[in-house]
Coordinates of C-alpha atoms in Angstrom, one line a residue:
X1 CA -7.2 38.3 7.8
X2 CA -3.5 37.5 7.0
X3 CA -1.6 39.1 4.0
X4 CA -1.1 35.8 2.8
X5 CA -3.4 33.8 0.8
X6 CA -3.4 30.2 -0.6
X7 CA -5.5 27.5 -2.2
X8 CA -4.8 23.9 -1.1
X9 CA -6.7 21.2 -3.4
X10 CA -7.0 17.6 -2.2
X11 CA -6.5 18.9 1.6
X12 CA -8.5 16.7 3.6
X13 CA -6.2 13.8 3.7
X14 CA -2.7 12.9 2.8
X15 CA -0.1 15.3 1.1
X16 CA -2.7 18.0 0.5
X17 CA -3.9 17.9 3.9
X18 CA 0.0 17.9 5.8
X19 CA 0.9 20.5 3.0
X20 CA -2.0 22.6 4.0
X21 CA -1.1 22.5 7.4
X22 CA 2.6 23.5 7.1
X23 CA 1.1 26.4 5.1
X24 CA -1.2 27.3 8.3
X25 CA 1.5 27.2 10.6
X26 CA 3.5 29.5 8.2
X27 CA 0.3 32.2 8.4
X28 CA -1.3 31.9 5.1
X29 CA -5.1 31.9 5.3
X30 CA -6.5 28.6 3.7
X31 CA -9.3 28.2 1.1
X32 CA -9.0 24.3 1.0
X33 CA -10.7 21.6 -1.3
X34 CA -11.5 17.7 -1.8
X35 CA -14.3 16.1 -2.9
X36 CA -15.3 14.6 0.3
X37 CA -17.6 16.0 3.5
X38 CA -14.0 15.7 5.4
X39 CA -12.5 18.8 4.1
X40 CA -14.6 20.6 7.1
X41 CA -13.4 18.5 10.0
X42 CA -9.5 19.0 8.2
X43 CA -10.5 22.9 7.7
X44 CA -11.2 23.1 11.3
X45 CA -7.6 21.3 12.3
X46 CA -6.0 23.8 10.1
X47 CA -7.9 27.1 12.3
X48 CA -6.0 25.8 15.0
X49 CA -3.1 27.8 13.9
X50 CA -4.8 31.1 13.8
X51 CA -5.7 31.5 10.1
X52 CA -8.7 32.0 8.3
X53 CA -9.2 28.5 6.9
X54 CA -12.5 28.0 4.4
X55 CA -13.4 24.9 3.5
X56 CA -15.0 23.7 -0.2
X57 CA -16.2 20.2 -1.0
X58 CA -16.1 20.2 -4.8
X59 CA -15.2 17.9 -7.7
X60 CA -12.0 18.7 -9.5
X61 CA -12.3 16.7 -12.1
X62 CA -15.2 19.2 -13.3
X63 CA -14.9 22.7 -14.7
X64 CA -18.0 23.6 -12.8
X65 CA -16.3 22.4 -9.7
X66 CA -13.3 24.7 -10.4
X67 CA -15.6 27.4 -10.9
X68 CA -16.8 26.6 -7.9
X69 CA -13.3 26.8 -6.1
X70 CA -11.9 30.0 -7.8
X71 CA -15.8 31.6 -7.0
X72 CA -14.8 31.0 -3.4
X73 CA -11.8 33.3 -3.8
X74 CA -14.2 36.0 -3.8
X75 CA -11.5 37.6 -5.9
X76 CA -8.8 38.0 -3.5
X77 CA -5.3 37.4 -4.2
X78 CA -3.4 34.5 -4.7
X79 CA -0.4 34.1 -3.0
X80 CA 0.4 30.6 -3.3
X81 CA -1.6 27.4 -5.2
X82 CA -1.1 23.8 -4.4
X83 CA -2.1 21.6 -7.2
X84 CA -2.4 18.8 -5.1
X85 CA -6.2 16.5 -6.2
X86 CA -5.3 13.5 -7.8
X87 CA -6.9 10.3 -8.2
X88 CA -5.6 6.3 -8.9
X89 CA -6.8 3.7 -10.1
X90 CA -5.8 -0.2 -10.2
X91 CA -6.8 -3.2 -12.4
X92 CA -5.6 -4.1 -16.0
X93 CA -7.0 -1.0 -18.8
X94 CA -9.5 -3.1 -20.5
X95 CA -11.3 -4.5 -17.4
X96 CA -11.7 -0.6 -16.4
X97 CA -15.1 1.5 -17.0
X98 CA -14.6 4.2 -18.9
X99 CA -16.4 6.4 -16.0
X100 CA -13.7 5.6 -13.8
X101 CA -10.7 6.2 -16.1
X102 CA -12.0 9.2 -17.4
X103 CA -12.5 10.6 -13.6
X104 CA -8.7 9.7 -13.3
X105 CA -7.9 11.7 -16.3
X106 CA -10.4 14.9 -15.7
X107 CA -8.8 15.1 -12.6
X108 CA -5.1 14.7 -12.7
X109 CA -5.4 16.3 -16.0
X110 CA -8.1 18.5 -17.3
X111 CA -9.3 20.1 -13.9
X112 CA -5.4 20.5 -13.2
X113 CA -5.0 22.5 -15.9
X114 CA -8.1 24.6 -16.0
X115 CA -6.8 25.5 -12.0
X116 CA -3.2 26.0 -13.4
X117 CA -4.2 28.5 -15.7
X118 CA -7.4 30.8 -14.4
X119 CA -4.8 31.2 -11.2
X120 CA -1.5 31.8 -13.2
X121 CA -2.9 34.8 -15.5
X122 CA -3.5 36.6 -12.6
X123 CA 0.6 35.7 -10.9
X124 CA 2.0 36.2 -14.1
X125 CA 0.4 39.7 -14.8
X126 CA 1.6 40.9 -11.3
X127 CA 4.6 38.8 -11.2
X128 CA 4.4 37.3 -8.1
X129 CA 3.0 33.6 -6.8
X130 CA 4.5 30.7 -5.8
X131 CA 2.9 27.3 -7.3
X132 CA 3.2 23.3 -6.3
X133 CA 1.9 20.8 -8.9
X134 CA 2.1 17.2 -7.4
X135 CA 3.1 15.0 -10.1
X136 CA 4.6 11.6 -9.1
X137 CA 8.0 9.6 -10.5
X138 CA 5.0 7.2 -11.9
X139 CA 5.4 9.5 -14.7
X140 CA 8.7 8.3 -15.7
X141 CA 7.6 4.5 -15.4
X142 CA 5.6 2.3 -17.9
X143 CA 2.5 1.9 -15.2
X144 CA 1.2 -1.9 -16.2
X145 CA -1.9 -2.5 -14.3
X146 CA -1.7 1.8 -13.4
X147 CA -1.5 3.0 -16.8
X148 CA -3.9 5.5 -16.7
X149 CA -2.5 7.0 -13.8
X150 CA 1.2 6.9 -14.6
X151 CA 0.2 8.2 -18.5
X152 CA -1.5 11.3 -16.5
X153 CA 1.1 12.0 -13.6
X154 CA 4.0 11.7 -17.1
X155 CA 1.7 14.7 -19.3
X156 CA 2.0 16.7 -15.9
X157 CA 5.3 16.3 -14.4
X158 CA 5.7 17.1 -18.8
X159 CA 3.7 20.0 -18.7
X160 CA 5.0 21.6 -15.7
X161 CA 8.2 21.8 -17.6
X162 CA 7.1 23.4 -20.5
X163 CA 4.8 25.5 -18.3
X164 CA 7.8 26.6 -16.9
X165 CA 9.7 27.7 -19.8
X166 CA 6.2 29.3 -21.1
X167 CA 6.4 31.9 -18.3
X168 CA 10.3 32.2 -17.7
X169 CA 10.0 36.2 -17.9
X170 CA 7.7 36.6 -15.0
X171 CA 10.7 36.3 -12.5
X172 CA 8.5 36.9 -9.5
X173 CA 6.3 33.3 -10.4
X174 CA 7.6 30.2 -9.6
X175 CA 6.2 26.8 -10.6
X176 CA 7.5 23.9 -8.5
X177 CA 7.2 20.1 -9.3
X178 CA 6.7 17.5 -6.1
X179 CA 7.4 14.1 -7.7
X180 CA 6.7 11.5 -4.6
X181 CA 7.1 7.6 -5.0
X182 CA 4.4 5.6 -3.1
X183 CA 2.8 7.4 -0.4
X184 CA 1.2 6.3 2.8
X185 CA -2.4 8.0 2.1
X186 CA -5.8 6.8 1.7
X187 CA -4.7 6.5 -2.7
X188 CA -3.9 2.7 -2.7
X189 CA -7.6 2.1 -0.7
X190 CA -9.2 4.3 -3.5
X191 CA -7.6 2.9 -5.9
X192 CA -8.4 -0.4 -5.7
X193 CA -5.4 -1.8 -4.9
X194 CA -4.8 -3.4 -1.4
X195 CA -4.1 -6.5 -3.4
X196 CA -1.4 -5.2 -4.7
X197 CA 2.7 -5.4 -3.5
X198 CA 2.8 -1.5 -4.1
X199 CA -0.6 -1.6 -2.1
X200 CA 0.3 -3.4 0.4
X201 CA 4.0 -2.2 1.1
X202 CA 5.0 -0.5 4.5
X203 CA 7.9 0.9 2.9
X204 CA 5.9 3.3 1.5
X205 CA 6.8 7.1 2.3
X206 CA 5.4 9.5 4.9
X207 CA 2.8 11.7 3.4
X208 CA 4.3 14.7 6.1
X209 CA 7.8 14.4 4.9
X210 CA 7.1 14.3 1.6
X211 CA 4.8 17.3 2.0
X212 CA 7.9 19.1 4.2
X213 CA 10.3 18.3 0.9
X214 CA 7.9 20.1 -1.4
X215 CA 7.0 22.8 0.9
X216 CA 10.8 23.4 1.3
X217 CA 11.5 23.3 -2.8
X218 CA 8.5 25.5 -3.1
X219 CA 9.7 28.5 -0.6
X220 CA 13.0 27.8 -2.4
X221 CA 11.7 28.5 -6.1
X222 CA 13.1 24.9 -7.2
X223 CA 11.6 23.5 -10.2
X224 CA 11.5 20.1 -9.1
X225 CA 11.9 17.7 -6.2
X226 CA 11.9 13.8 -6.1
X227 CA 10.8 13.0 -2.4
X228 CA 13.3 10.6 -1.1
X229 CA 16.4 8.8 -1.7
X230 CA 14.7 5.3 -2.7
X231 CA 12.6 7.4 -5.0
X232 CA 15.2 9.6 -6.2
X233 CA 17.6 6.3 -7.1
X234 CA 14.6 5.1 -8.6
X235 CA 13.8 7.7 -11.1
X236 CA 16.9 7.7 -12.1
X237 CA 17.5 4.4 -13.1
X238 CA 14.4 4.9 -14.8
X239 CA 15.8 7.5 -17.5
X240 CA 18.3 5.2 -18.8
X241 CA 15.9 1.6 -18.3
X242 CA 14.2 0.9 -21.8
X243 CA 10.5 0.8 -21.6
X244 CA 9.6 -2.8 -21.4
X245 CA 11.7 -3.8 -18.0
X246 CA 10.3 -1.3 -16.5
X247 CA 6.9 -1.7 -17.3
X248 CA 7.6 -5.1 -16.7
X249 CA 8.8 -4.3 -12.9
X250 CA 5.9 -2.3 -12.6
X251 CA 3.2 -5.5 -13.6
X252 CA 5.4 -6.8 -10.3
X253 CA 4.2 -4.2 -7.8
X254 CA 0.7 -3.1 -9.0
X255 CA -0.9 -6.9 -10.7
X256 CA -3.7 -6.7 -8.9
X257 CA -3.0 -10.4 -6.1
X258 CA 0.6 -9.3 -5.9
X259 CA 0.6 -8.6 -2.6
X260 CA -0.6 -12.3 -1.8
X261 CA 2.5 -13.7 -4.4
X262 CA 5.4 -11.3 -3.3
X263 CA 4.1 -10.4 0.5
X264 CA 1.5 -13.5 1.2
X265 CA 3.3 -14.0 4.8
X266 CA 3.2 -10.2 6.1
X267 CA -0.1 -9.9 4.8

């Protein structure tokens, strides 16, 4: 067993999953979660390191399915959290089901949260613990044909600030904000939104450097860290760009046939 402990959420694929395995090779044991069967086969890549690596499937957007995450603790310590399950989704608001938005919002949100807090009390009381939200530079754009999404990635990169303030005192805790652009991960197929120009981009960024960028702000006790210098250029332009360009440039990259207007040829 290593001293080192730390919970991974959304680990089977994507960010979660190269973030988990940075922390592997960096000798934390692993208690890693999605809500998908794959979290074994991606537990097992992470043993390759040496670690003690458990693997949960769960649903995140449900406080039994927390429960069921912290339960797996089995009350050890710990060290470090990764706040890493999110979930998109595509199309115009009022041609969603409220099922599906609300799944978007209990997970980015409410099961966020409810993690955030259960695991914090504990870091705060001892002062010590690192922690990594993934929030998203969607949450400083108007997200037309996203707006779910970008509303719920813009209340946490907002509550991770305030968050941060909240526990200022406890100097041995630190709360980290990974803001990527678009990533090259299974969220566009999930989403619903191949279709799409954003969908259907190759620009898109790699989800193992933007895992390396948070990993790096993390061990450095930054509060946040836009991954990239597109994305970075982008979010700023974004502070001082009044609301309606930019959810108009967003309708541009997410209307769901996009892709087939903007990218018909490539695609």
């Amino acid at each position: 067993m290593a001293e080192k402990f730390a919970i991974i959420t959304g680990a089977s694929t994507g960010i979660g999953f190269e973030l988990a395995s940075i922390a592997a090779e960096n000798g934390y044991d692993l208690l890693v979660v999605a809500d998908e069967g794959l979290i074994e086969a991606a537990a097992q890549d992470f043993r390759l390191h040496g670690v003690a690596v458990e693997g949960v499937q769960a649903d995140l957007s449900t406080i039994e399915g927390v429960d069921a995450l912290l339960g797996a603790t089995a009350g050890r310590k710990i060290d470090l959290l990764c706040a890493n399950a999110g979930r998109g989704l595509g199309h115009g608001f009022l041609d969603q089901d409220v099922s599906d938005w609300r799944r978007v919002v209990d997970t980015n949100i409410t099961g966020t949260l409810y993690l955030l807090q259960n695991v914090l009390k504990d870091m705060v009381a001892r002062d010590d613990g690192k922690v990594l939200i993934t929030g998203s530079i969607a949450g400083f754009i108007p997200g037309s044909f996203q707006a779910v999404y970008n509303g719920t990635k813009a209340f946490v990169d907002s509550f991770a600030d305030a968050l941060r303030n909240e526990i200022k005192d406890a100097k041995g805790v630190t709360v980290t904000t990974l803001m990527p652009g678009p990533v090259e991960t299974e969220f566009f197929d999930r989403a619903d939104m191949l279709d799409t120009s954003v969908g259907a981009s190759e620009s898109k960024s790699d989800p193992a450097d933007v895992a390396r960028d948070g990993w790096d702000a993390l061990m450095k006790g930054q509060a946040h860290i836009v991954s990239g210098w597109k994305n970075k250029i982008q979010a700023a332009v974004a502070h001082v760009t009044p609301a309606s360009i930019l959810a108009e440039q967003h309708r541009k990259m997410a209307e769901p046939g996009s892709a087939e207007v903007d990218h018909g040829e490539a695609r």
